[in-house]
Coordinates of C-alpha atoms and ligand atoms in Angstrom, one line a residue:
Chain Q
M276 CA -37.2 -28.9 -23.7
I277 CA -40.0 -30.4 -21.6
R278 CA -39.6 -33.6 -23.5
L279 CA -36.0 -33.7 -22.5
L280 CA -36.7 -33.0 -18.9
K281 CA -39.1 -35.8 -18.7
V282 CA -36.2 -38.1 -19.4
K283 CA -34.3 -36.1 -16.8
E284 CA -34.8 -38.7 -14.2
K285 CA -32.6 -40.9 -16.4
Q286 CA -30.1 -37.9 -16.6
R287 CA -30.1 -37.8 -12.8
E288 CA -29.2 -41.5 -12.6
V289 CA -26.5 -40.8 -15.1
A290 CA -25.3 -38.1 -12.9
Q291 CA -25.3 -40.2 -9.8
A292 CA -23.3 -42.9 -11.7
N293 CA -20.7 -40.2 -12.7
G294 CA -20.8 -39.3 -8.9
G295 CA -17.0 -39.7 -8.5
S296 CA -16.4 -36.8 -10.8
S297 CA -18.6 -34.5 -8.9
H298 CA -16.1 -34.2 -6.1
V299 CA -13.3 -33.0 -8.3
K300 CA -12.2 -29.4 -8.6
K301 CA -13.6 -27.3 -11.4
Q302 CA -11.1 -25.7 -13.6
T303 CA -11.9 -22.3 -15.0
A304 CA -10.6 -20.8 -18.3
G305 CA -8.3 -18.6 -16.3
E306 CA -6.6 -21.5 -14.5
L307 CA -6.0 -23.2 -17.8
R308 CA -4.5 -20.0 -19.4
L309 CA -2.3 -19.9 -16.2
H310 CA -1.3 -23.5 -16.8
K311 CA -0.2 -22.6 -20.2
D312 CA 1.8 -19.4 -19.1
I313 CA 3.6 -21.5 -16.3
S314 CA 4.4 -24.5 -18.7
E315 CA 6.0 -22.1 -21.0
L316 CA 7.9 -19.9 -18.5
N317 CA 11.3 -19.0 -19.7
L318 CA 12.6 -17.0 -16.8
P319 CA 15.6 -14.5 -17.0
K320 CA 18.7 -16.0 -15.4
P321 CA 18.7 -14.2 -12.0
C322 CA 15.2 -15.5 -11.3
S323 CA 13.6 -18.6 -9.7
I324 CA 10.0 -19.5 -9.0
F325 CA 8.6 -21.4 -6.1
F326 CA 5.1 -22.9 -5.5
P327 CA 4.5 -22.9 -1.8
N328 CA 1.4 -24.9 -2.0
G329 CA 2.7 -27.7 -4.3
K330 CA 2.4 -28.6 -8.0
D331 CA -1.3 -28.3 -8.2
D332 CA -1.7 -24.7 -6.9
L333 CA -0.5 -22.5 -9.7
V334 CA -2.4 -19.5 -8.6
N335 CA -0.2 -18.7 -5.7
F336 CA 3.5 -18.6 -6.3
E337 CA 6.7 -16.6 -5.5
V338 CA 9.5 -15.4 -7.8
S339 CA 12.8 -14.4 -6.5
I340 CA 15.0 -12.0 -8.4
K341 CA 18.7 -11.8 -7.7
P342 CA 20.1 -9.0 -9.9
D343 CA 23.7 -9.6 -11.0
E344 CA 24.3 -6.1 -12.2
G345 CA 23.2 -2.6 -11.3
Y346 CA 22.5 -0.9 -8.0
Y347 CA 20.8 -4.0 -6.6
R348 CA 23.3 -6.7 -7.4
G349 CA 24.0 -9.1 -4.7
G350 CA 20.5 -8.7 -3.2
K351 CA 17.7 -11.1 -3.3
F352 CA 14.1 -9.8 -3.6
V353 CA 11.1 -12.1 -3.3
F354 CA 7.7 -11.3 -5.0
S355 CA 4.4 -13.1 -4.3
F356 CA 2.0 -13.5 -7.1
Q357 CA -1.8 -14.1 -6.7
V358 CA -3.7 -14.9 -9.9
S359 CA -7.4 -14.5 -10.2
T360 CA -9.8 -17.0 -11.6
I361 CA -10.4 -14.6 -14.5
Y362 CA -6.9 -14.3 -15.4
P363 CA -5.8 -13.0 -18.0
H364 CA -8.7 -10.7 -17.9
E365 CA -7.3 -9.2 -14.9
A366 CA -3.5 -8.8 -13.9
P367 CA -2.2 -10.8 -11.0
K368 CA -1.7 -9.2 -7.8
V369 CA 2.0 -8.9 -7.2
K370 CA 3.7 -7.8 -4.0
C371 CA 7.4 -7.5 -2.9
K372 CA 7.7 -9.5 0.2
T373 CA 11.4 -8.3 0.8
K374 CA 11.7 -4.8 2.3
V375 CA 13.5 -2.9 -0.3
Y376 CA 14.9 0.8 -0.7
H377 CA 13.5 1.5 -4.2
P378 CA 11.9 4.4 -5.8
N379 CA 9.1 2.2 -7.4
I380 CA 8.4 -0.2 -4.6
D381 CA 7.2 1.1 -1.2
L382 CA 8.0 -0.2 2.1
E383 CA 4.7 -2.2 2.3
G384 CA 5.7 -4.1 -0.9
N385 CA 3.4 -2.2 -3.4
V386 CA 5.0 -2.3 -6.7
C387 CA 4.5 0.5 -9.4
L388 CA 4.8 -1.3 -12.6
N389 CA 2.6 -0.1 -15.4
I390 CA 1.7 -3.5 -16.8
L391 CA 0.5 -4.7 -13.4
R392 CA -2.2 -1.9 -13.4
E393 CA -3.2 0.6 -16.0
D394 CA -1.4 -1.1 -19.1
W395 CA -2.3 -4.6 -18.4
K396 CA -3.6 -6.5 -21.5
P397 CA -4.7 -10.1 -21.7
V398 CA -2.0 -10.8 -24.3
L399 CA 0.6 -10.3 -21.6
N400 CA 1.7 -13.1 -19.5
I401 CA 3.6 -14.2 -16.4
N402 CA 6.9 -14.1 -18.2
T403 CA 6.2 -10.4 -19.3
I404 CA 5.6 -9.4 -15.6
V405 CA 8.8 -11.2 -14.3
Y406 CA 10.8 -9.3 -17.0
G407 CA 9.2 -6.1 -16.0
L408 CA 10.1 -6.7 -12.3
C409 CA 13.8 -7.6 -13.3
H410 CA 13.8 -4.2 -15.3
L411 CA 12.9 -2.3 -12.0
F412 CA 16.1 -3.4 -10.5
T413 CA 18.3 -2.5 -13.4
E414 CA 16.5 0.6 -14.2
P415 CA 14.8 2.1 -11.2
N416 CA 13.1 5.4 -12.1
Y417 CA 12.2 8.5 -10.2
E418 CA 9.3 9.3 -12.5
D419 CA 6.9 6.7 -11.1
P420 CA 7.7 7.0 -7.3
L421 CA 6.1 4.9 -4.6
N422 CA 9.0 5.6 -2.2
H423 CA 9.1 9.3 -2.4
D424 CA 12.4 9.8 -0.6
A425 CA 14.3 7.0 -2.5
A426 CA 12.9 8.6 -5.8
Q427 CA 14.2 12.2 -4.8
V428 CA 17.7 10.7 -4.0
L429 CA 17.8 8.9 -7.3
R430 CA 17.1 12.1 -9.2
D431 CA 19.3 14.5 -7.3
N432 CA 22.3 12.4 -6.1
L433 CA 23.1 9.1 -7.9
E434 CA 26.2 8.5 -5.7
Q435 CA 24.1 8.9 -2.4
F436 CA 21.4 6.7 -4.0
E437 CA 24.0 3.8 -4.7
I438 CA 25.2 4.3 -1.1
N439 CA 21.7 4.0 0.2
V440 CA 20.9 0.8 -1.8
R441 CA 24.0 -0.8 -0.6
R442 CA 23.3 0.0 3.1
A443 CA 19.7 -1.2 2.7
I444 CA 20.9 -4.5 1.1
S445 CA 23.6 -5.1 3.8
G446 CA 21.4 -4.1 6.6
G447 CA 21.1 -0.8 8.4
Y448 CA 19.2 2.5 8.6
V449 CA 18.5 4.8 5.4
G450 CA 17.1 7.9 7.0
Q451 CA 14.5 6.9 9.6
T452 CA 13.9 3.4 8.0
Y453 CA 15.6 0.2 9.0
F454 CA 16.3 -2.5 6.6
S455 CA 17.3 -6.0 7.8
R456 CA 20.2 -7.6 6.0
N457 CA 19.3 -9.2 2.8
Q458 CA 19.5 -13.0 3.0
S459 CA 21.5 -13.5 -0.2
C460 CA 24.5 -11.4 1.1
N461 CA 25.3 -14.0 3.7
Chain E
M121 CA -64.3 -24.7 -6.4
V122 CA -62.9 -21.2 -5.6
E123 CA -59.5 -22.7 -5.9
S124 CA -59.8 -24.0 -9.4
T125 CA -61.2 -20.8 -10.6
V126 CA -58.3 -18.8 -9.0
Q127 CA -55.9 -21.2 -10.7
E128 CA -57.6 -20.8 -13.9
S129 CA -57.5 -17.1 -14.0
R130 CA -54.0 -17.2 -12.8
S131 CA -52.7 -19.0 -15.7
R132 CA -55.1 -17.4 -18.3
D133 CA -52.5 -15.2 -20.0
L134 CA -49.8 -18.0 -19.8
D135 CA -52.2 -20.4 -21.4
K136 CA -52.5 -18.2 -24.5
L137 CA -48.9 -19.1 -25.0
L138 CA -48.9 -22.7 -24.0
L139 CA -52.2 -24.0 -25.1
R140 CA -52.2 -22.9 -28.7
P141 CA -50.0 -23.8 -31.7
G142 CA -48.2 -21.2 -33.6
N143 CA -45.8 -20.4 -36.5
L144 CA -43.1 -18.8 -34.4
V145 CA -42.7 -21.5 -31.9
G146 CA -39.6 -23.6 -31.1
S147 CA -39.0 -27.0 -32.4
N148 CA -40.7 -29.8 -30.6
F149 CA -43.4 -27.4 -29.1
E150 CA -46.3 -29.5 -27.9
P151 CA -49.1 -27.2 -26.7
G152 CA -51.8 -28.2 -24.3
P153 CA -52.7 -28.2 -20.6
G154 CA -50.2 -31.0 -20.0
L155 CA -47.4 -28.6 -21.0
R156 CA -48.6 -26.2 -18.3
E157 CA -48.5 -28.8 -15.7
D158 CA -45.1 -30.3 -16.9
L159 CA -43.6 -26.7 -16.5
K160 CA -44.6 -27.0 -12.9
E161 CA -43.5 -30.5 -12.2
Y162 CA -40.4 -31.1 -14.3
V163 CA -38.8 -27.7 -14.7
R164 CA -36.4 -26.7 -11.8
V165 CA -34.7 -23.4 -12.2
L166 CA -31.8 -22.1 -10.3
V167 CA -31.5 -18.4 -9.8
V168 CA -27.9 -17.3 -9.1
G169 CA -27.8 -14.1 -7.1
A170 CA -30.6 -12.5 -5.0
G171 CA -29.7 -9.0 -5.5
G172 CA -31.3 -6.3 -7.9
L173 CA -31.7 -8.8 -10.8
G174 CA -32.3 -11.9 -8.6
C175 CA -35.1 -10.4 -6.7
E176 CA -36.8 -9.5 -10.0
L177 CA -36.1 -12.9 -11.6
L178 CA -37.6 -14.8 -8.7
K179 CA -40.8 -12.7 -8.9
D180 CA -41.0 -13.0 -12.6
L181 CA -40.3 -16.8 -12.7
A182 CA -42.9 -17.4 -10.0
L183 CA -45.6 -15.4 -11.8
S184 CA -44.7 -17.2 -15.1
G185 CA -45.8 -20.5 -13.9
F186 CA -42.6 -22.1 -12.6
R187 CA -43.0 -23.8 -9.5
E188 CA -39.8 -25.3 -8.5
L189 CA -37.2 -22.6 -8.0
E190 CA -34.0 -22.3 -5.9
V191 CA -31.9 -19.3 -5.3
I192 CA -28.2 -19.1 -4.2
D193 CA -26.5 -16.0 -2.8
M194 CA -23.8 -15.3 -0.3
D195 CA -24.6 -11.9 0.7
R196 CA -26.6 -10.3 3.5
I197 CA -29.0 -7.5 3.1
E198 CA -27.5 -4.0 3.3
V199 CA -29.3 -0.6 3.8
T200 CA -28.2 0.5 0.4
N201 CA -29.9 -2.3 -1.2
L202 CA -33.3 -1.3 -0.2
N203 CA -33.9 1.2 -3.1
R204 CA -34.2 -1.4 -5.8
Q205 CA -34.1 -5.0 -4.1
F206 CA -37.7 -4.6 -3.6
L207 CA -38.2 -7.9 -1.7
F208 CA -36.4 -6.6 1.3
R209 CA -37.5 -4.3 4.2
L210 CA -35.6 -2.3 6.7
D211 CA -36.1 -4.9 9.4
D212 CA -34.4 -7.5 6.9
V213 CA -30.9 -5.6 7.1
G214 CA -28.3 -8.2 8.0
K215 CA -30.3 -11.1 7.0
P216 CA -29.3 -13.5 4.1
K217 CA -30.6 -12.2 0.8
A218 CA -31.6 -15.8 -0.5
E219 CA -33.4 -16.6 2.5
V220 CA -35.5 -13.3 2.7
A221 CA -36.1 -13.3 -1.1
A222 CA -37.4 -17.0 -1.1
K223 CA -39.7 -16.3 1.8
R224 CA -41.2 -13.1 0.3
V225 CA -41.9 -14.5 -3.1
M226 CA -43.4 -17.6 -1.6
Q227 CA -45.7 -15.7 0.7
R228 CA -46.8 -13.7 -2.2
V229 CA -47.1 -16.3 -5.0
S230 CA -49.1 -19.3 -3.7
G231 CA -48.0 -22.7 -4.9
V232 CA -44.4 -21.8 -5.7
N233 CA -41.6 -23.5 -3.8
I234 CA -38.3 -21.7 -3.4
V235 CA -35.3 -23.2 -1.6
P236 CA -32.7 -20.7 -0.6
H237 CA -29.0 -21.5 -0.4
F238 CA -27.0 -18.9 1.6
C239 CA -23.5 -19.8 0.6
R240 CA -20.8 -19.3 -2.2
I241 CA -21.4 -20.7 -5.4
E242 CA -18.1 -22.5 -5.2
D243 CA -19.3 -24.3 -2.0
K244 CA -21.8 -26.4 -4.0
E245 CA -20.8 -29.7 -5.6
L246 CA -21.3 -30.1 -9.4
E247 CA -24.1 -32.5 -8.7
F248 CA -26.1 -29.6 -7.1
Y249 CA -26.0 -27.6 -10.4
S250 CA -26.6 -30.7 -12.5
N251 CA -30.0 -31.1 -10.9
F252 CA -31.4 -27.9 -12.4
S253 CA -33.2 -27.8 -15.9
I254 CA -32.0 -24.1 -16.5
I255 CA -29.7 -21.8 -14.6
A256 CA -30.6 -18.1 -14.6
L257 CA -27.8 -15.7 -13.7
G258 CA -28.4 -12.4 -12.0
L259 CA -24.8 -11.4 -11.1
D260 CA -22.5 -8.4 -11.2
S261 CA -19.2 -10.1 -11.4
I262 CA -17.2 -11.7 -14.0
E263 CA -15.6 -14.1 -11.8
A264 CA -18.9 -15.6 -10.7
R265 CA -20.2 -15.8 -14.4
S266 CA -17.1 -17.5 -15.4
Y267 CA -17.5 -20.1 -12.7
I268 CA -21.1 -20.9 -13.4
N269 CA -20.2 -21.1 -17.1
S270 CA -17.5 -23.6 -16.5
V271 CA -19.8 -25.6 -14.3
A272 CA -22.6 -25.7 -16.8
C273 CA -20.3 -26.5 -19.6
S274 CA -18.7 -29.3 -17.8
F275 CA -22.0 -31.2 -18.1
L276 CA -21.7 -31.1 -21.8
E277 CA -20.9 -34.1 -23.8
Y278 CA -20.2 -34.6 -27.4
D279 CA -20.8 -37.7 -29.6
A280 CA -18.1 -39.3 -31.7
D281 CA -18.7 -36.8 -34.7
D282 CA -18.3 -33.8 -32.2
N283 CA -21.9 -33.0 -32.1
P284 CA -23.2 -31.9 -28.7
Q285 CA -25.5 -34.6 -27.0
E286 CA -28.8 -32.7 -26.5
E287 CA -29.7 -34.2 -23.1
T288 CA -26.3 -32.9 -21.8
V289 CA -26.8 -29.1 -22.8
K290 CA -27.5 -27.1 -19.6
P291 CA -29.0 -23.8 -20.7
M292 CA -28.2 -20.6 -19.0
V293 CA -29.9 -17.3 -19.2
D294 CA -27.7 -14.5 -18.2
G295 CA -28.5 -10.9 -17.3
G296 CA -26.5 -8.0 -16.4
T297 CA -27.0 -4.1 -15.8
E298 CA -24.9 -1.1 -15.3
G299 CA -26.8 2.1 -14.8
F300 CA -29.0 2.7 -17.8
Q301 CA -27.5 -0.1 -19.8
G302 CA -27.9 -3.9 -19.7
H303 CA -27.8 -7.2 -21.5
A304 CA -29.6 -10.4 -21.6
R305 CA -28.3 -13.5 -23.3
V306 CA -29.2 -17.1 -23.7
I307 CA -26.3 -19.6 -23.5
M308 CA -26.8 -23.2 -24.9
P309 CA -23.5 -24.8 -24.3
G310 CA -22.3 -26.4 -27.4
L311 CA -24.9 -24.6 -29.5
T312 CA -24.4 -21.1 -28.7
P313 CA -21.4 -19.1 -27.6
C314 CA -20.5 -19.6 -23.9
F315 CA -19.3 -16.9 -21.5
E316 CA -15.6 -17.6 -22.3
C317 CA -16.2 -17.6 -26.1
T318 CA -17.3 -13.9 -25.7
I319 CA -15.1 -12.8 -22.8
W320 CA -13.8 -9.8 -24.6
L321 CA -17.4 -8.4 -24.4
F322 CA -16.3 -7.4 -20.9
P323 CA -13.7 -4.6 -21.0
P324 CA -10.7 -5.1 -18.6
Q325 CA -11.2 -3.2 -15.3
V326 CA -9.6 0.2 -15.1
K327 CA -6.9 0.2 -12.6
F328 CA -5.2 3.5 -11.5
P329 CA -1.3 3.4 -11.5
L330 CA -0.2 3.2 -7.9
C331 CA 2.4 5.9 -8.4
T332 CA -0.4 8.4 -9.4
L333 CA -2.4 7.3 -6.3
A334 CA 0.8 8.0 -4.2
E335 CA 2.1 11.0 -5.6
T336 CA -0.3 12.8 -8.1
P337 CA -3.9 12.3 -7.1
R338 CA -6.2 14.2 -9.3
T339 CA -9.7 12.8 -8.6
A340 CA -11.8 11.7 -5.5
A341 CA -11.5 8.1 -6.7
H342 CA -7.7 8.3 -6.6
C343 CA -7.8 9.5 -3.0
I344 CA -10.1 6.7 -2.0
E345 CA -7.8 4.2 -3.7
Y346 CA -4.8 5.5 -2.0
A347 CA -6.4 5.1 1.4
H348 CA -7.7 1.6 0.5
L349 CA -4.5 0.2 -1.3
I350 CA -1.7 2.0 0.1
K351 CA -2.4 3.7 3.5
W352 CA -4.4 0.8 5.0
D353 CA -1.4 -1.5 4.7
E354 CA 1.0 1.2 6.0
V355 CA -1.1 1.7 9.2
H356 CA -2.5 -1.9 9.8
S357 CA 0.7 -4.0 9.0
G358 CA -0.5 -7.5 8.4
K359 CA -4.3 -7.0 8.9
A360 CA -6.2 -7.6 5.6
F361 CA -8.7 -5.1 4.6
D362 CA -12.3 -6.4 4.8
P363 CA -14.7 -4.5 2.3
D364 CA -17.7 -6.0 4.2
D365 CA -16.6 -4.5 7.6
P366 CA -18.3 -1.1 8.0
E367 CA -15.5 0.1 10.4
H368 CA -12.9 -0.7 7.6
M369 CA -14.9 1.2 5.2
K370 CA -15.4 4.2 7.5
W371 CA -11.7 4.2 8.1
V372 CA -10.9 4.3 4.4
Y373 CA -13.5 7.2 4.0
V374 CA -11.9 9.2 6.7
E375 CA -8.4 8.8 5.3
A376 CA -9.5 9.5 1.8
S377 CA -11.2 12.7 2.8
K378 CA -8.0 13.8 4.6
R379 CA -6.0 13.2 1.5
A380 CA -8.6 15.1 -0.7
E381 CA -8.6 18.1 1.6
F382 CA -4.9 18.1 1.4
F383 CA -4.9 18.2 -2.3
G384 CA -7.8 20.4 -2.7
I385 CA -10.1 17.7 -4.5
P386 CA -13.7 17.6 -3.9
G387 CA -16.1 14.7 -4.0
V388 CA -15.3 12.2 -1.6
T389 CA -18.2 10.7 0.0
I390 CA -19.0 7.6 2.0
S391 CA -21.1 6.1 -1.0
L392 CA -18.4 7.0 -3.4
T393 CA -15.9 5.2 -1.2
Q394 CA -17.9 2.1 -1.1
G395 CA -18.6 2.3 -4.9
V396 CA -14.8 2.7 -5.6
V397 CA -13.5 0.1 -3.1
K398 CA -16.1 -2.6 -3.9
N399 CA -16.1 -1.7 -7.6
I400 CA -19.9 -1.1 -7.4
I401 CA -21.6 0.0 -10.4
P402 CA -24.6 2.2 -10.3
A403 CA -27.8 0.0 -10.4
I404 CA -31.2 1.4 -11.6
A405 CA -34.3 -0.5 -10.5
S406 CA -36.0 -0.1 -13.9
T407 CA -33.1 -1.3 -15.8
N408 CA -33.0 -4.4 -13.6
A409 CA -36.7 -5.0 -14.1
I410 CA -36.4 -4.8 -17.9
I411 CA -33.4 -7.2 -18.1
S412 CA -34.8 -9.6 -15.6
A413 CA -38.1 -9.6 -17.5
A414 CA -36.3 -10.6 -20.7
C415 CA -34.3 -13.2 -19.0
A416 CA -37.6 -14.7 -17.3
L417 CA -39.2 -14.8 -20.8
E418 CA -36.2 -16.5 -22.3
T419 CA -36.3 -19.1 -19.6
L420 CA -40.1 -19.7 -20.2
K421 CA -39.3 -20.1 -23.9
I422 CA -36.4 -22.4 -23.4
A423 CA -38.4 -24.6 -21.1
S424 CA -41.6 -24.7 -23.0
G425 CA -40.8 -24.1 -26.6
C426 CA -43.6 -21.6 -27.0
S427 CA -41.4 -19.4 -29.0
K428 CA -38.1 -19.3 -30.5
T429 CA -35.6 -18.1 -28.2
L430 CA -33.3 -14.9 -28.3
S431 CA -30.4 -15.5 -30.6
N432 CA -28.5 -14.8 -28.7
Y433 CA -27.2 -11.5 -27.1
L434 CA -29.7 -8.6 -26.3
T435 CA -28.2 -5.2 -25.5
Y436 CA -30.4 -2.4 -24.1
N437 CA -29.4 1.2 -23.6
G438 CA -31.7 3.5 -22.1
A439 CA -29.3 6.4 -21.5
E440 CA -30.1 8.6 -24.5
G441 CA -33.6 7.8 -25.6
L442 CA -33.9 3.9 -26.1
H443 CA -31.8 1.6 -28.1
T444 CA -32.0 -2.2 -28.1
K445 CA -30.4 -4.7 -30.3
V446 CA -29.9 -8.5 -30.7
T447 CA -26.6 -9.7 -31.9
E448 CA -26.0 -13.3 -33.0
F449 CA -22.5 -14.1 -31.6
V450 CA -20.7 -17.1 -32.8
R451 CA -19.0 -19.8 -31.0
E452 CA -15.2 -20.0 -30.6
K453 CA -14.4 -23.2 -32.4
D454 CA -11.6 -24.1 -30.1
C455 CA -13.2 -22.9 -26.9
L456 CA -11.5 -24.6 -24.0
V457 CA -14.6 -24.5 -22.0
C458 CA -17.5 -25.4 -24.4
G459 CA -15.7 -26.7 -27.5
P460 CA -15.5 -30.5 -28.2
G461 CA -11.9 -30.8 -27.9
V462 CA -10.0 -33.5 -29.8
L463 CA -11.1 -37.0 -29.3
I464 CA -8.4 -39.5 -28.3
E465 CA -9.0 -43.2 -27.7
L466 CA -6.5 -44.8 -25.5
E467 CA -5.6 -48.4 -24.0
T468 CA -5.6 -48.3 -20.3
S469 CA -2.0 -49.4 -20.6
V470 CA -0.7 -46.1 -22.1
T471 CA 1.8 -44.3 -19.9
L472 CA 1.9 -40.5 -19.6
Q473 CA 5.1 -40.4 -21.5
K474 CA 3.6 -42.5 -24.3
F475 CA 0.6 -40.2 -24.2
I476 CA 2.7 -37.1 -24.6
D477 CA 4.5 -38.8 -27.6
L478 CA 1.2 -39.6 -29.1
L479 CA 0.2 -35.9 -29.2
E480 CA 3.2 -35.1 -31.2
E481 CA 2.2 -37.7 -33.9
H482 CA -1.6 -37.0 -33.8
P483 CA -2.6 -35.4 -37.2
K484 CA -5.1 -33.0 -35.6
L485 CA -2.6 -31.9 -33.0
L486 CA 1.1 -32.2 -33.8
L487 CA 1.7 -31.0 -30.4
S488 CA 5.1 -31.2 -29.1
K489 CA 6.6 -30.9 -25.5
A490 CA 3.1 -31.2 -24.1
S491 CA 2.4 -30.3 -20.4
I492 CA -0.7 -32.1 -19.3
A493 CA -3.3 -31.0 -16.7
H494 CA -6.4 -33.1 -15.5
R495 CA -9.1 -31.3 -13.5
G496 CA -6.7 -28.9 -11.8
K497 CA -4.0 -31.4 -11.2
N498 CA -0.8 -31.0 -13.1
L499 CA 0.2 -34.5 -14.3
Y500 CA 3.3 -33.2 -16.2
M501 CA 4.8 -29.8 -16.5
Q502 CA 7.7 -29.2 -19.0
A503 CA 8.7 -26.0 -17.2
P504 CA 9.8 -24.4 -14.9
P505 CA 12.3 -26.9 -13.7
V506 CA 11.0 -27.0 -10.1
L507 CA 7.6 -28.2 -11.5
E508 CA 9.0 -30.6 -14.0
E509 CA 10.9 -32.3 -11.2
M510 CA 7.9 -32.5 -9.1
T511 CA 5.9 -34.2 -12.0
R512 CA 8.6 -36.3 -13.7
S513 CA 7.8 -39.5 -11.8
N514 CA 4.3 -39.5 -13.4
L515 CA 5.7 -40.1 -16.8
S516 CA 6.0 -43.8 -16.2
K517 CA 2.6 -44.1 -14.7
T518 CA -0.4 -45.0 -16.9
L519 CA -2.8 -42.1 -17.8
Y520 CA -5.7 -44.3 -16.8
E521 CA -4.4 -44.5 -13.2
L522 CA -3.4 -40.8 -13.0
M523 CA -6.9 -39.8 -14.1
G524 CA -8.4 -41.8 -11.3
K525 CA -9.4 -45.0 -13.4
I526 CA -12.4 -43.3 -14.9
P527 CA -13.7 -44.4 -18.4
K528 CA -13.4 -41.0 -20.1
D529 CA -12.7 -37.4 -19.1
V530 CA -11.2 -34.2 -20.5
V531 CA -7.6 -33.2 -20.2
H532 CA -5.9 -30.1 -21.2
A533 CA -2.5 -30.0 -23.0
T534 CA -0.1 -27.1 -23.6
G535 CA 2.8 -27.4 -26.1
T536 CA 4.0 -26.1 -29.3
T537 CA 2.8 -26.6 -32.8
K538 CA 4.0 -25.9 -36.3
K539 CA 1.8 -23.5 -38.2
N540 CA 3.2 -22.6 -41.7
D541 CA 6.6 -23.6 -40.6
K542 CA 6.3 -21.2 -37.6
K543 CA 6.2 -22.6 -34.1
T544 CA 3.3 -21.3 -32.1
S545 CA 2.3 -22.4 -28.6
C546 CA -1.1 -23.6 -27.9
L547 CA -3.5 -25.0 -25.3
R548 CA -5.6 -27.7 -26.4
K549 CA -8.7 -29.7 -24.9
L550 CA -8.6 -33.3 -25.3
R551 CA -11.4 -35.8 -24.7
V552 CA -9.8 -39.0 -23.6
I553 CA -11.7 -42.3 -23.8
F554 CA -10.2 -45.5 -22.5
K555 CA -11.0 -48.5 -24.6
G556 CA -12.8 -51.5 -23.1
V557 CA -13.6 -49.8 -19.8
D558 CA -17.2 -50.5 -18.4
G559 CA -18.2 -47.0 -17.1
I560 CA -20.3 -48.0 -14.0
T561 CA -18.1 -50.8 -12.5
D562 CA -15.1 -49.0 -13.0
M563 CA -16.5 -45.7 -11.4
E564 CA -17.1 -47.9 -8.3
T565 CA -13.5 -49.0 -8.2
A566 CA -12.4 -45.5 -8.8
A567 CA -14.5 -44.2 -6.0
G568 CA -13.2 -47.0 -3.7
G569 CA -9.7 -46.1 -4.6
A570 CA -9.9 -42.4 -4.0
Ligands
ZN698 ZN1 -17.1 -21.4 -25.2

C-alpha cells in the first residue's frame, strides 16, 4: 500500500478538486432503503402521510388515520414516525400524537404493536406498519393492554367501551381523563 | 548517539518484518529501511472511538511504528470506564476521551503524533476522512459502523469495466467485542465485503413488547425499561430522557426498583439500569486487548505489505475454552454502498423525465416507474402523492442541473422490474457520467452556483 500512499499527494489534489462534493450529505444504506419504502407506499384509504421537514427529510414523517368503520370511525389519529439510520435493521419509532382512549395505546402515545418491537424483521416495511396501526383501530384488543382501564372495559362491557370511545372522540371525560375534541369531528 | 541506539532497539522486532523478504508477504512488498521510514511519513491512520478498543488500538499502533495517528470520539470519561480503558485515571473523569487518550500515548511513546477530535463522526466533512490511509474502528454501535462504512465506500471509484480503482480504495479495519467474544475484520471497499454486504451478521436488537412492560413484567430489565420508556413520559411530559444525565439515570433506577419490589422481582441495580437503558454490552479488558491486537496487526500488514492480510473476518470466542476462526465472506454483488452500480453516460441536456424513460429501456435495468434520489435529495418520487407533487416540477429540468452540474456522481433509483414475467420492486445504484464535461472547470462553476 505504501507505493500507493506515496502517490497520495496526488490523490489529495484530486480530493480537493472534488471539494464540492465533500459538503453534501452522506446517504446511508438505511436512508436508501427508506427511500424505496416511501416511493412504493400504497397506503390504505383512510390514511395520509405528511413530511413536516419537506421532501428531502424522509426519516421524520407523520401518518394520519381516519377510520371509516368500527369504534373509532370519524376520529383522526396522527402518528409520528422516526426512522433510524440503520433502518430496516431497527424498527422505526412510532408514537401516537393524538390523545386517544384505546387499550393498546397509552395516554403518552406509546403504541403496543408487535411488529414495532419484538416481532420487527427487516423484511417488513413502512406500509406494513401503517396497516398494523389501522388494524389497531378496527380491532382493538384487550390482550396487549397499555391503557389498562380501556382494556378492562373492552373485555367486560362492549357497550360501555363504545360509549367511552365516542365520548373521548367528541371531547369530554372518560373516568378521570379528559380528552379534547378530535379535530376531524368538526 | 544515544538517540539512534534507542531508535534502533525500538524498531528491532518490527525490522524483522519490514527489512526481510518472505514467501507469505503481500503483493508489492518492498522490504528495506525505506519502508520503515515510509510507514512513519506517509501512513496516516484514523482511530474511530477512544473507548475500550480505541485505547488499545492507539497504544498498539503507536508501538507498531506508525507515527501519524488521529483519534475521534464524542464521549467523556466516566468512572465505569476505568477498569478497562487503561489510558484514563480517576482525575480524568469528565474529560474528553479522545484528548486524554492522545495525550497519554504521546507521553509514553516518543515521536508519535496523535491529533484528537472531540466530536461526533457526522460532524466531520468527507474530506477529513479522505485524508487517512487507513481507518481503524473501535466502536460498539452499528449506526456508527454503518456511517463510517458509507463514508469510506463513497471514495471508491470504478473504471469503465466495473473494476475498482486501486487508488480510491480506503481500507477499514474493524474490531468489536461483547463479553468473551469478539471479531476483527478487514474491509477493502470494492474488493472485500463492506459492512452493509454483511449487515445480517448483526442480529436485530431484542426489544420487549411495551404491553409486557406495562402489564406483566417478569424480569429486572422489564422493570427498568418500563421506568425508562413509559413512566418517564408519564411524569416528565415533554422533557426528553437524556441517558448521559446521571440524575435521569438515577430517577429511572429508583422507579424501576419500586416496580420490581411491587412485583417481587429481584435484581434491579444501578449498573443493570445503565446497561439496559444505554444498551451497554459487558466489556472485558482482555477481549478488547486480543481484538485490538489483531486489528493493529492487520493495519500494519495493509500498510506495509509485510504479510497477506486477514481474509476477511475473524471471530474469537473465549467463553468456553477458546475458539477462533476466519471466514471469507463474499461481497454482495449489487451492494448499494460498495457495488459498482450501473454505468450510464448522458448528455447534459437530458431532462429528468427523459432519464426516467431511459431507465425503462436500459437493458441492464428495465426499471419502470423510477423514483430518483441524489445524495439525500429526492429528485422525483412516484409516491406518495404529496411527494410526487412536490417533486413533479423537477421532471422538466435537466439531470445535470439537478445534480449540481458535476461531471459524474452516483444516483439511486427505485422502481419495478420484470423478472420471469413477475414484477418485483428494486433499488439500484447508478453511476451517471455526463459526456463532454471537463471535471475541474465545471466543478468551479458548480461551486460558484451553489
Ligand atoms: Zn457492500
